[in-house]
Amino acid sequence: MAPFNIAETEPARVCVGIATRGRPDQLAAMLDNLAGQTLPPQAIIVCCSGPEDVGAVAARGDVTVVYEQPGLARQRNGILRALPEGTDFVVFFDDDFYPDPRWIETVSRAFRAEPDLACITGHVLADGILGPGLTREAALACIAAHDPAADDWVIEGYSPYGCNMAFRCETIAGLRFDERLVLYGWLEDRDFGTRVAQRGGRLIKLGTATGVHLGVKGGRVSGRKLGYSQVMNPVYMHRKSTMTTAQLIRQIARNVASNLIKSARPEPYVDRRGRLVGNLIAALDLLRLRLTPERAASL
């Protein structure tokens, strides 16, 4: 696909939304880095569950802080409700995602060049969620060493990845993240993206919108809770037609097999045995014909 080019007469109205909990220092560092964007967002909305989640960030003049009960889906919905009138595009970043300085500009240009685009997910150069996590210094070095022009590609129909995804506001009008997908919201991004696609929206992954996900471990849910969601959430999504049967089987089989195999010698940064217990509890609930993704919150 040819590069996105458009003569912009005025900047796009972009809002960045960040759902956070229990990581005020990480949030502050991420916001400091976000200030280097070549196209600054019109607004930054941080949604948290209490003042302790944001610390000194609450006093920043460039940030609006809103409060919701804990839960990624619920907090992202709080961001959607707080969007300034007239916002063109909403960008969701995790509080430990470091975008390339041109991320917002690149994504905005793509949206404006292709009016049928509903959702854009960026290209994660390194993802600390797959390991022990990455440092801020490592993330910045990775971004500085990479030339986005080397990844001038587009993948069509790509499900959004919650750490760095953007939506055209008019295509998601009235949509909300499913709050039955509680806590960390396992697969809530895929569920939301599928519902956008069911409306006829076009979803892509854009190679030139790069960044690094630190994968900070602090503030995440317990292994048992996440393990429950790993099994229950895909079944719930299959029932509501936001996941196909093939996707359901692959998703559950991959997660359960990984937890089972690695439980013998678990990584120090992953509660594999807790996840496996959560997998089993969810399986027992399903055998009892209980479709209860919200139960993860009480485990």
PDB file of C-alpha atoms in Angstrom:
ATOM      1  CA  MET A   1       0.000   0.000   0.000  1.00  0.00           C
ATOM      2  CA  ALA A   2       1.237   3.475  -0.838  1.00  0.00           C
ATOM      3  CA  PRO A   3       2.284   5.793   1.977  1.00  0.00           C
ATOM      4  CA  PHE A   4      -0.463   7.928   3.507  1.00  0.00           C
ATOM      5  CA  ASN A   5      -0.202  11.502   2.235  1.00  0.00           C
ATOM      6  CA  ILE A   6      -2.633  14.305   2.804  1.00  0.00           C
ATOM      7  CA  ALA A   7      -2.377  18.085   2.776  1.00  0.00           C
ATOM      8  CA  GLU A   8      -3.794  19.029   6.148  1.00  0.00           C
ATOM      9  CA  THR A   9      -5.393  22.449   6.394  1.00  0.00           C
ATOM     10  CA  GLU A  10      -5.762  22.208  10.168  1.00  0.00           C
ATOM     11  CA  PRO A  11      -4.554  19.761  12.810  1.00  0.00           C
ATOM     12  CA  ALA A  12      -6.767  16.842  13.707  1.00  0.00           C
ATOM     13  CA  ARG A  13      -8.493  17.028  17.067  1.00  0.00           C
ATOM     14  CA  VAL A  14      -6.968  14.094  18.913  1.00  0.00           C
ATOM     15  CA  CYS A  15      -7.577  12.998  22.483  1.00  0.00           C
ATOM     16  CA  VAL A  16      -5.300  10.538  24.299  1.00  0.00           C
ATOM     17  CA  GLY A  17      -6.906   8.355  26.945  1.00  0.00           C
ATOM     18  CA  ILE A  18      -4.947   6.448  29.590  1.00  0.00           C
ATOM     19  CA  ALA A  19      -6.522   4.033  32.062  1.00  0.00           C
ATOM     20  CA  THR A  20      -4.276   3.501  35.070  1.00  0.00           C
ATOM     21  CA  ARG A  21      -4.239   2.092  38.568  1.00  0.00           C
ATOM     22  CA  GLY A  22      -1.588   1.976  41.264  1.00  0.00           C
ATOM     23  CA  ARG A  23       1.350   3.247  39.174  1.00  0.00           C
ATOM     24  CA  PRO A  24       1.592   7.048  39.620  1.00  0.00           C
ATOM     25  CA  ASP A  25       5.339   7.234  38.979  1.00  0.00           C
ATOM     26  CA  GLN A  26       5.043   5.163  35.818  1.00  0.00           C
ATOM     27  CA  LEU A  27       2.150   7.317  34.653  1.00  0.00           C
ATOM     28  CA  ALA A  28       4.111  10.539  35.234  1.00  0.00           C
ATOM     29  CA  ALA A  29       7.102   9.233  33.276  1.00  0.00           C
ATOM     30  CA  MET A  30       4.884   8.138  30.404  1.00  0.00           C
ATOM     31  CA  LEU A  31       3.196  11.553  30.248  1.00  0.00           C
ATOM     32  CA  ASP A  32       6.574  13.312  30.235  1.00  0.00           C
ATOM     33  CA  ASN A  33       7.528  11.200  27.230  1.00  0.00           C
ATOM     34  CA  LEU A  34       4.177  11.846  25.538  1.00  0.00           C
ATOM     35  CA  ALA A  35       4.923  15.577  25.610  1.00  0.00           C
ATOM     36  CA  GLY A  36       7.438  15.001  22.809  1.00  0.00           C
ATOM     37  CA  GLN A  37       4.825  14.133  20.176  1.00  0.00           C
ATOM     38  CA  THR A  38       5.194  16.080  16.933  1.00  0.00           C
ATOM     39  CA  LEU A  39       1.402  16.449  16.879  1.00  0.00           C
ATOM     40  CA  PRO A  40       0.349  17.159  20.459  1.00  0.00           C
ATOM     41  CA  PRO A  41      -3.067  15.823  21.463  1.00  0.00           C
ATOM     42  CA  GLN A  42      -5.855  18.319  21.976  1.00  0.00           C
ATOM     43  CA  ALA A  43      -6.596  16.667  25.310  1.00  0.00           C
ATOM     44  CA  ILE A  44      -5.203  13.983  27.612  1.00  0.00           C
ATOM     45  CA  ILE A  45      -7.683  12.152  29.824  1.00  0.00           C
ATOM     46  CA  VAL A  46      -6.432   9.905  32.613  1.00  0.00           C
ATOM     47  CA  CYS A  47      -8.999   7.607  34.199  1.00  0.00           C
ATOM     48  CA  CYS A  48      -8.163   6.049  37.560  1.00  0.00           C
ATOM     49  CA  SER A  49      -9.967   4.730  40.635  1.00  0.00           C
ATOM     50  CA  GLY A  50      -8.597   7.193  43.209  1.00  0.00           C
ATOM     51  CA  PRO A  51      -6.164  10.084  43.789  1.00  0.00           C
ATOM     52  CA  GLU A  52      -3.433   7.667  44.876  1.00  0.00           C
ATOM     53  CA  ASP A  53      -3.350   6.277  41.318  1.00  0.00           C
ATOM     54  CA  VAL A  54      -2.165   9.554  39.807  1.00  0.00           C
ATOM     55  CA  GLY A  55      -0.286  11.381  42.577  1.00  0.00           C
ATOM     56  CA  ALA A  56       1.200  14.655  41.360  1.00  0.00           C
ATOM     57  CA  VAL A  57      -0.199  14.114  37.855  1.00  0.00           C
ATOM     58  CA  ALA A  58      -3.536  15.459  39.130  1.00  0.00           C
ATOM     59  CA  ALA A  59      -1.972  18.923  39.340  1.00  0.00           C
ATOM     60  CA  ARG A  60      -0.782  18.991  35.729  1.00  0.00           C
ATOM     61  CA  GLY A  61      -2.497  21.564  33.574  1.00  0.00           C
ATOM     62  CA  ASP A  62      -2.338  19.425  30.438  1.00  0.00           C
ATOM     63  CA  VAL A  63      -4.200  16.450  31.924  1.00  0.00           C
ATOM     64  CA  THR A  64      -7.840  15.882  32.858  1.00  0.00           C
ATOM     65  CA  VAL A  65      -8.306  13.252  35.557  1.00  0.00           C
ATOM     66  CA  VAL A  66     -11.592  11.354  35.840  1.00  0.00           C
ATOM     67  CA  TYR A  67     -12.525   8.630  38.290  1.00  0.00           C
ATOM     68  CA  GLU A  68     -14.267   5.300  37.833  1.00  0.00           C
ATOM     69  CA  GLN A  69     -14.478   2.037  39.733  1.00  0.00           C
ATOM     70  CA  PRO A  70     -11.473  -0.229  38.939  1.00  0.00           C
ATOM     71  CA  GLY A  71     -11.557  -2.203  35.712  1.00  0.00           C
ATOM     72  CA  LEU A  72      -9.961  -1.550  32.340  1.00  0.00           C
ATOM     73  CA  ALA A  73     -13.208  -1.664  30.355  1.00  0.00           C
ATOM     74  CA  ARG A  74     -15.018   0.551  32.867  1.00  0.00           C
ATOM     75  CA  GLN A  75     -12.165   3.060  32.946  1.00  0.00           C
ATOM     76  CA  ARG A  76     -11.920   3.233  29.164  1.00  0.00           C
ATOM     77  CA  ASN A  77     -15.643   3.906  29.054  1.00  0.00           C
ATOM     78  CA  GLY A  78     -15.033   6.736  31.502  1.00  0.00           C
ATOM     79  CA  ILE A  79     -12.563   8.177  29.008  1.00  0.00           C
ATOM     80  CA  LEU A  80     -15.086   7.900  26.165  1.00  0.00           C
ATOM     81  CA  ARG A  81     -17.693   9.736  28.216  1.00  0.00           C
ATOM     82  CA  ALA A  82     -15.200  12.506  29.007  1.00  0.00           C
ATOM     83  CA  LEU A  83     -14.069  13.151  25.404  1.00  0.00           C
ATOM     84  CA  PRO A  84     -14.209  16.830  24.466  1.00  0.00           C
ATOM     85  CA  GLU A  85     -16.931  17.689  21.981  1.00  0.00           C
ATOM     86  CA  GLY A  86     -15.648  17.641  18.418  1.00  0.00           C
ATOM     87  CA  THR A  87     -12.837  15.124  19.011  1.00  0.00           C
ATOM     88  CA  ASP A  88     -11.900  13.471  15.691  1.00  0.00           C
ATOM     89  CA  PHE A  89      -9.791  10.558  16.931  1.00  0.00           C
ATOM     90  CA  VAL A  90      -9.329   8.947  20.330  1.00  0.00           C
ATOM     91  CA  VAL A  91      -6.035   7.214  21.105  1.00  0.00           C
ATOM     92  CA  PHE A  92      -5.736   4.688  23.917  1.00  0.00           C
ATOM     93  CA  PHE A  93      -2.248   4.212  25.348  1.00  0.00           C
ATOM     94  CA  ASP A  94      -1.274   2.056  28.308  1.00  0.00           C
ATOM     95  CA  ASP A  95       0.538   3.897  31.085  1.00  0.00           C
ATOM     96  CA  ASP A  96       3.667   1.917  30.201  1.00  0.00           C
ATOM     97  CA  PHE A  97       3.600   2.423  26.423  1.00  0.00           C
ATOM     98  CA  TYR A  98       6.221   4.693  24.872  1.00  0.00           C
ATOM     99  CA  PRO A  99       5.208   5.822  21.371  1.00  0.00           C
ATOM    100  CA  ASP A 100       7.564   7.050  18.709  1.00  0.00           C
ATOM    101  CA  PRO A 101       7.424  10.887  18.714  1.00  0.00           C
ATOM    102  CA  ARG A 102       5.564  10.770  15.373  1.00  0.00           C
ATOM    103  CA  TRP A 103       2.938   8.215  16.469  1.00  0.00           C
ATOM    104  CA  ILE A 104      -0.039  10.577  16.753  1.00  0.00           C
ATOM    105  CA  GLU A 105       0.928  12.519  13.636  1.00  0.00           C
ATOM    106  CA  THR A 106       1.360   9.296  11.634  1.00  0.00           C
ATOM    107  CA  VAL A 107      -1.960   7.831  12.741  1.00  0.00           C
ATOM    108  CA  SER A 108      -3.832  11.109  12.222  1.00  0.00           C
ATOM    109  CA  ARG A 109      -2.473  11.384   8.700  1.00  0.00           C
ATOM    110  CA  ALA A 110      -3.607   7.837   7.928  1.00  0.00           C
ATOM    111  CA  PHE A 111      -7.109   8.496   9.262  1.00  0.00           C
ATOM    112  CA  ARG A 112      -7.477  11.658   7.218  1.00  0.00           C
ATOM    113  CA  ALA A 113      -6.126  10.067   4.051  1.00  0.00           C
ATOM    114  CA  GLU A 114      -8.431   7.043   4.294  1.00  0.00           C
ATOM    115  CA  PRO A 115     -11.955   8.065   5.379  1.00  0.00           C
ATOM    116  CA  ASP A 116     -13.090   4.432   5.716  1.00  0.00           C
ATOM    117  CA  LEU A 117     -10.547   3.719   8.459  1.00  0.00           C
ATOM    118  CA  ALA A 118     -12.201   3.113  11.831  1.00  0.00           C
ATOM    119  CA  CYS A 119      -9.341   1.713  13.912  1.00  0.00           C
ATOM    120  CA  ILE A 120      -5.547   1.787  13.738  1.00  0.00           C
ATOM    121  CA  THR A 121      -3.198  -0.275  15.868  1.00  0.00           C
ATOM    122  CA  GLY A 122       0.489   0.560  15.934  1.00  0.00           C
ATOM    123  CA  HIS A 123       3.525  -1.666  15.487  1.00  0.00           C
ATOM    124  CA  VAL A 124       5.050  -2.665  18.839  1.00  0.00           C
ATOM    125  CA  LEU A 125       8.822  -2.885  18.362  1.00  0.00           C
ATOM    126  CA  ALA A 126       9.378  -4.632  21.687  1.00  0.00           C
ATOM    127  CA  ASP A 127       6.820  -5.916  24.174  1.00  0.00           C
ATOM    128  CA  GLY A 128       7.899  -6.379  27.769  1.00  0.00           C
ATOM    129  CA  ILE A 129       4.613  -8.115  28.591  1.00  0.00           C
ATOM    130  CA  LEU A 130       6.144 -11.225  27.003  1.00  0.00           C
ATOM    131  CA  GLY A 131       9.063 -11.235  29.454  1.00  0.00           C
ATOM    132  CA  PRO A 132      10.202  -9.670  32.707  1.00  0.00           C
ATOM    133  CA  GLY A 133       9.491  -6.172  31.396  1.00  0.00           C
ATOM    134  CA  LEU A 134      11.570  -3.411  29.826  1.00  0.00           C
ATOM    135  CA  THR A 135      13.102  -0.275  31.284  1.00  0.00           C
ATOM    136  CA  ARG A 136      12.299   3.224  30.119  1.00  0.00           C
ATOM    137  CA  GLU A 137      15.886   3.607  28.908  1.00  0.00           C
ATOM    138  CA  ALA A 138      15.677   0.420  26.848  1.00  0.00           C
ATOM    139  CA  ALA A 139      12.387   1.560  25.308  1.00  0.00           C
ATOM    140  CA  LEU A 140      13.732   4.964  24.299  1.00  0.00           C
ATOM    141  CA  ALA A 141      16.889   3.416  22.847  1.00  0.00           C
ATOM    142  CA  CYS A 142      14.826   0.956  20.808  1.00  0.00           C
ATOM    143  CA  ILE A 143      12.645   3.723  19.415  1.00  0.00           C
ATOM    144  CA  ALA A 144      15.635   5.958  18.605  1.00  0.00           C
ATOM    145  CA  ALA A 145      17.411   3.154  16.756  1.00  0.00           C
ATOM    146  CA  HIS A 146      14.432   2.284  14.573  1.00  0.00           C
ATOM    147  CA  ASP A 147      13.526   3.956  11.283  1.00  0.00           C
ATOM    148  CA  PRO A 148       9.713   3.826  10.878  1.00  0.00           C
ATOM    149  CA  ALA A 149      10.131   4.194   7.111  1.00  0.00           C
ATOM    150  CA  ALA A 150      11.565   0.678   7.120  1.00  0.00           C
ATOM    151  CA  ASP A 151       8.129  -0.613   8.135  1.00  0.00           C
ATOM    152  CA  ASP A 152       5.950   1.112   5.558  1.00  0.00           C
ATOM    153  CA  TRP A 153       3.291  -1.594   5.500  1.00  0.00           C
ATOM    154  CA  VAL A 154      -0.335  -2.110   6.460  1.00  0.00           C
ATOM    155  CA  ILE A 155      -2.077  -5.264   7.693  1.00  0.00           C
ATOM    156  CA  GLU A 156      -5.812  -5.257   6.990  1.00  0.00           C
ATOM    157  CA  GLY A 157      -8.400  -6.587   9.431  1.00  0.00           C
ATOM    158  CA  TYR A 158      -6.020  -6.490  12.374  1.00  0.00           C
ATOM    159  CA  SER A 159      -7.610  -6.679  15.820  1.00  0.00           C
ATOM    160  CA  PRO A 160      -6.646  -3.674  17.982  1.00  0.00           C
ATOM    161  CA  TYR A 161      -3.992  -4.137  20.668  1.00  0.00           C
ATOM    162  CA  GLY A 162      -5.014  -2.167  23.730  1.00  0.00           C
ATOM    163  CA  CYS A 163      -1.626  -0.696  24.635  1.00  0.00           C
ATOM    164  CA  ASN A 164      -1.648   1.476  21.486  1.00  0.00           C
ATOM    165  CA  MET A 165      -4.842   1.776  19.471  1.00  0.00           C
ATOM    166  CA  ALA A 166      -6.802   4.644  17.944  1.00  0.00           C
ATOM    167  CA  PHE A 167     -10.386   5.024  16.750  1.00  0.00           C
ATOM    168  CA  ARG A 168     -12.240   7.466  14.539  1.00  0.00           C
ATOM    169  CA  CYS A 169     -14.833   8.846  16.939  1.00  0.00           C
ATOM    170  CA  GLU A 170     -17.730   8.898  14.495  1.00  0.00           C
ATOM    171  CA  THR A 171     -17.313   5.151  13.859  1.00  0.00           C
ATOM    172  CA  ILE A 172     -17.583   4.228  17.549  1.00  0.00           C
ATOM    173  CA  ALA A 173     -20.434   6.555  18.483  1.00  0.00           C
ATOM    174  CA  GLY A 174     -22.563   4.812  21.091  1.00  0.00           C
ATOM    175  CA  LEU A 175     -20.183   1.858  21.502  1.00  0.00           C
ATOM    176  CA  ARG A 176     -18.717   1.022  24.886  1.00  0.00           C
ATOM    177  CA  PHE A 177     -16.198  -1.516  26.133  1.00  0.00           C
ATOM    178  CA  ASP A 178     -17.924  -4.535  27.666  1.00  0.00           C
ATOM    179  CA  GLU A 179     -17.774  -4.045  31.434  1.00  0.00           C
ATOM    180  CA  ARG A 180     -18.517  -7.730  32.088  1.00  0.00           C
ATOM    181  CA  LEU A 181     -14.867  -8.217  31.048  1.00  0.00           C
ATOM    182  CA  VAL A 182     -13.666  -7.133  34.463  1.00  0.00           C
ATOM    183  CA  LEU A 183     -10.300  -6.167  35.980  1.00  0.00           C
ATOM    184  CA  TYR A 184      -7.518  -6.256  33.391  1.00  0.00           C
ATOM    185  CA  GLY A 185     -10.262  -6.819  30.806  1.00  0.00           C
ATOM    186  CA  TRP A 186      -8.634  -9.784  29.063  1.00  0.00           C
ATOM    187  CA  LEU A 187      -9.460  -9.495  25.304  1.00  0.00           C
ATOM    188  CA  GLU A 188     -11.621  -6.399  25.787  1.00  0.00           C
ATOM    189  CA  ASP A 189      -9.716  -4.727  22.935  1.00  0.00           C
ATOM    190  CA  ARG A 190     -10.503  -7.586  20.535  1.00  0.00           C
ATOM    191  CA  ASP A 191     -14.149  -7.584  21.602  1.00  0.00           C
ATOM    192  CA  PHE A 192     -14.465  -3.836  21.011  1.00  0.00           C
ATOM    193  CA  GLY A 193     -12.626  -4.005  17.688  1.00  0.00           C
ATOM    194  CA  THR A 194     -14.843  -6.810  16.435  1.00  0.00           C
ATOM    195  CA  ARG A 195     -17.952  -4.790  17.212  1.00  0.00           C
ATOM    196  CA  VAL A 196     -16.469  -1.863  15.276  1.00  0.00           C
ATOM    197  CA  ALA A 197     -15.838  -4.204  12.334  1.00  0.00           C
ATOM    198  CA  GLN A 198     -19.389  -5.562  12.581  1.00  0.00           C
ATOM    199  CA  ARG A 199     -20.550  -2.000  11.973  1.00  0.00           C
ATOM    200  CA  GLY A 200     -18.572  -2.001   8.737  1.00  0.00           C
ATOM    201  CA  GLY A 201     -15.495  -0.240  10.128  1.00  0.00           C
ATOM    202  CA  ARG A 202     -12.089  -0.961   8.646  1.00  0.00           C
ATOM    203  CA  LEU A 203      -9.349  -2.066  11.066  1.00  0.00           C
ATOM    204  CA  ILE A 204      -5.630  -2.008  10.265  1.00  0.00           C
ATOM    205  CA  LYS A 205      -2.210  -2.382  11.817  1.00  0.00           C
ATOM    206  CA  LEU A 206       0.093   0.421  10.653  1.00  0.00           C
ATOM    207  CA  GLY A 207       3.788  -0.385  10.471  1.00  0.00           C
ATOM    208  CA  THR A 208       4.991   3.211  10.622  1.00  0.00           C
ATOM    209  CA  ALA A 209       3.205   3.921  13.940  1.00  0.00           C
ATOM    210  CA  THR A 210       5.806   2.414  16.245  1.00  0.00           C
ATOM    211  CA  GLY A 211       6.439   2.220  19.947  1.00  0.00           C
ATOM    212  CA  VAL A 212       7.544   0.041  22.841  1.00  0.00           C
ATOM    213  CA  HIS A 213       5.406  -1.545  25.548  1.00  0.00           C
ATOM    214  CA  LEU A 214       7.351  -1.772  28.798  1.00  0.00           C
ATOM    215  CA  GLY A 215       5.106  -4.484  30.253  1.00  0.00           C
ATOM    216  CA  VAL A 216       5.506  -3.200  33.816  1.00  0.00           C
ATOM    217  CA  LYS A 217       4.312  -5.908  36.224  1.00  0.00           C
ATOM    218  CA  GLY A 218       3.199  -3.749  39.147  1.00  0.00           C
ATOM    219  CA  GLY A 219      -0.547  -3.094  39.392  1.00  0.00           C
ATOM    220  CA  ARG A 220      -1.643  -6.151  37.416  1.00  0.00           C
ATOM    221  CA  VAL A 221      -4.167  -8.732  38.591  1.00  0.00           C
ATOM    222  CA  SER A 222      -3.387 -12.032  40.338  1.00  0.00           C
ATOM    223  CA  GLY A 223      -2.636 -15.181  38.400  1.00  0.00           C
ATOM    224  CA  ARG A 224      -5.863 -16.871  39.506  1.00  0.00           C
ATOM    225  CA  LYS A 225      -8.038 -13.972  38.371  1.00  0.00           C
ATOM    226  CA  LEU A 226      -6.276 -13.687  35.017  1.00  0.00           C
ATOM    227  CA  GLY A 227      -6.357 -17.457  34.506  1.00  0.00           C
ATOM    228  CA  TYR A 228     -10.112 -17.449  35.012  1.00  0.00           C
ATOM    229  CA  SER A 229     -10.499 -14.721  32.373  1.00  0.00           C
ATOM    230  CA  GLN A 230      -8.239 -16.618  29.961  1.00  0.00           C
ATOM    231  CA  VAL A 231     -10.884 -19.338  29.690  1.00  0.00           C
ATOM    232  CA  MET A 232     -14.155 -17.606  30.537  1.00  0.00           C
ATOM    233  CA  ASN A 233     -13.761 -14.451  28.435  1.00  0.00           C
ATOM    234  CA  PRO A 234     -13.243 -16.233  25.080  1.00  0.00           C
ATOM    235  CA  VAL A 235     -16.315 -18.407  25.694  1.00  0.00           C
ATOM    236  CA  TYR A 236     -18.353 -15.325  26.627  1.00  0.00           C
ATOM    237  CA  MET A 237     -17.156 -13.532  23.486  1.00  0.00           C
ATOM    238  CA  HIS A 238     -17.969 -16.557  21.337  1.00  0.00           C
ATOM    239  CA  ARG A 239     -21.493 -16.548  22.744  1.00  0.00           C
ATOM    240  CA  LYS A 240     -21.917 -12.863  21.819  1.00  0.00           C
ATOM    241  CA  SER A 241     -20.379 -13.435  18.348  1.00  0.00           C
ATOM    242  CA  THR A 242     -17.221 -11.372  18.799  1.00  0.00           C
ATOM    243  CA  MET A 243     -14.989 -14.456  18.535  1.00  0.00           C
ATOM    244  CA  THR A 244     -15.220 -17.310  16.052  1.00  0.00           C
ATOM    245  CA  THR A 245     -15.140 -20.968  17.043  1.00  0.00           C
ATOM    246  CA  ALA A 246     -11.648 -21.372  15.583  1.00  0.00           C
ATOM    247  CA  GLN A 247     -10.403 -18.308  17.476  1.00  0.00           C
ATOM    248  CA  LEU A 248     -12.005 -19.612  20.681  1.00  0.00           C
ATOM    249  CA  ILE A 249     -10.265 -22.963  20.439  1.00  0.00           C
ATOM    250  CA  ARG A 250      -6.878 -21.437  19.598  1.00  0.00           C
ATOM    251  CA  GLN A 251      -7.089 -18.835  22.344  1.00  0.00           C
ATOM    252  CA  ILE A 252      -7.996 -21.212  25.159  1.00  0.00           C
ATOM    253  CA  ALA A 253      -5.716 -24.040  24.002  1.00  0.00           C
ATOM    254  CA  ARG A 254      -2.687 -21.740  23.757  1.00  0.00           C
ATOM    255  CA  ASN A 255      -3.170 -20.206  27.186  1.00  0.00           C
ATOM    256  CA  VAL A 256      -3.996 -23.400  29.079  1.00  0.00           C
ATOM    257  CA  ALA A 257      -1.178 -25.338  27.413  1.00  0.00           C
ATOM    258  CA  SER A 258       1.325 -22.595  28.222  1.00  0.00           C
ATOM    259  CA  ASN A 259       0.241 -22.464  31.872  1.00  0.00           C
ATOM    260  CA  LEU A 260       0.292 -26.254  32.195  1.00  0.00           C
ATOM    261  CA  ILE A 261       3.711 -26.744  30.618  1.00  0.00           C
ATOM    262  CA  LYS A 262       5.378 -23.852  32.396  1.00  0.00           C
ATOM    263  CA  SER A 263       3.873 -24.542  35.831  1.00  0.00           C
ATOM    264  CA  ALA A 264       6.659 -27.058  36.503  1.00  0.00           C
ATOM    265  CA  ARG A 265       9.290 -24.314  36.186  1.00  0.00           C
ATOM    266  CA  PRO A 266       7.423 -21.008  36.128  1.00  0.00           C
ATOM    267  CA  GLU A 267       9.002 -17.724  35.193  1.00  0.00           C
ATOM    268  CA  PRO A 268       9.664 -15.588  38.278  1.00  0.00           C
ATOM    269  CA  TYR A 269       7.502 -12.793  36.867  1.00  0.00           C
ATOM    270  CA  VAL A 270       4.439 -14.951  35.977  1.00  0.00           C
ATOM    271  CA  ASP A 271       2.126 -16.769  38.397  1.00  0.00           C
ATOM    272  CA  ARG A 272       1.676 -19.797  36.138  1.00  0.00           C
ATOM    273  CA  ARG A 273       0.234 -22.030  38.831  1.00  0.00           C
ATOM    274  CA  GLY A 274      -2.256 -19.374  39.859  1.00  0.00           C
ATOM    275  CA  ARG A 275      -3.280 -18.951  36.225  1.00  0.00           C
ATOM    276  CA  LEU A 276      -3.721 -22.696  35.856  1.00  0.00           C
ATOM    277  CA  VAL A 277      -5.954 -22.812  38.933  1.00  0.00           C
ATOM    278  CA  GLY A 278      -7.991 -19.965  37.438  1.00  0.00           C
ATOM    279  CA  ASN A 279      -8.255 -21.891  34.155  1.00  0.00           C
ATOM    280  CA  LEU A 280      -9.656 -24.901  36.029  1.00  0.00           C
ATOM    281  CA  ILE A 281     -12.162 -22.840  38.041  1.00  0.00           C
ATOM    282  CA  ALA A 282     -13.481 -21.304  34.821  1.00  0.00           C
ATOM    283  CA  ALA A 283     -13.743 -24.733  33.180  1.00  0.00           C
ATOM    284  CA  LEU A 284     -15.774 -26.022  36.141  1.00  0.00           C
ATOM    285  CA  ASP A 285     -18.081 -22.994  35.947  1.00  0.00           C
ATOM    286  CA  LEU A 286     -18.647 -23.645  32.250  1.00  0.00           C
ATOM    287  CA  LEU A 287     -19.443 -27.302  32.955  1.00  0.00           C
ATOM    288  CA  ARG A 288     -22.101 -25.989  35.351  1.00  0.00           C
ATOM    289  CA  LEU A 289     -23.388 -23.790  32.490  1.00  0.00           C
ATOM    290  CA  ARG A 290     -22.276 -20.614  34.248  1.00  0.00           C
ATOM    291  CA  LEU A 291     -21.182 -17.899  31.819  1.00  0.00           C
ATOM    292  CA  THR A 292     -19.785 -15.440  34.346  1.00  0.00           C
ATOM    293  CA  PRO A 293     -16.762 -13.383  33.200  1.00  0.00           C
ATOM    294  CA  GLU A 294     -17.339 -10.958  36.074  1.00  0.00           C
ATOM    295  CA  ARG A 295     -16.589 -13.697  38.621  1.00  0.00           C
ATOM    296  CA  ALA A 296     -12.847 -13.098  38.079  1.00  0.00           C
ATOM    297  CA  ALA A 297     -13.131 -10.038  40.298  1.00  0.00           C
ATOM    298  CA  SER A 298     -14.119 -12.111  43.333  1.00  0.00           C
ATOM    299  CA  LEU A 299     -11.533 -14.912  43.077  1.00  0.00           C
TER     300      LEU A 299
END
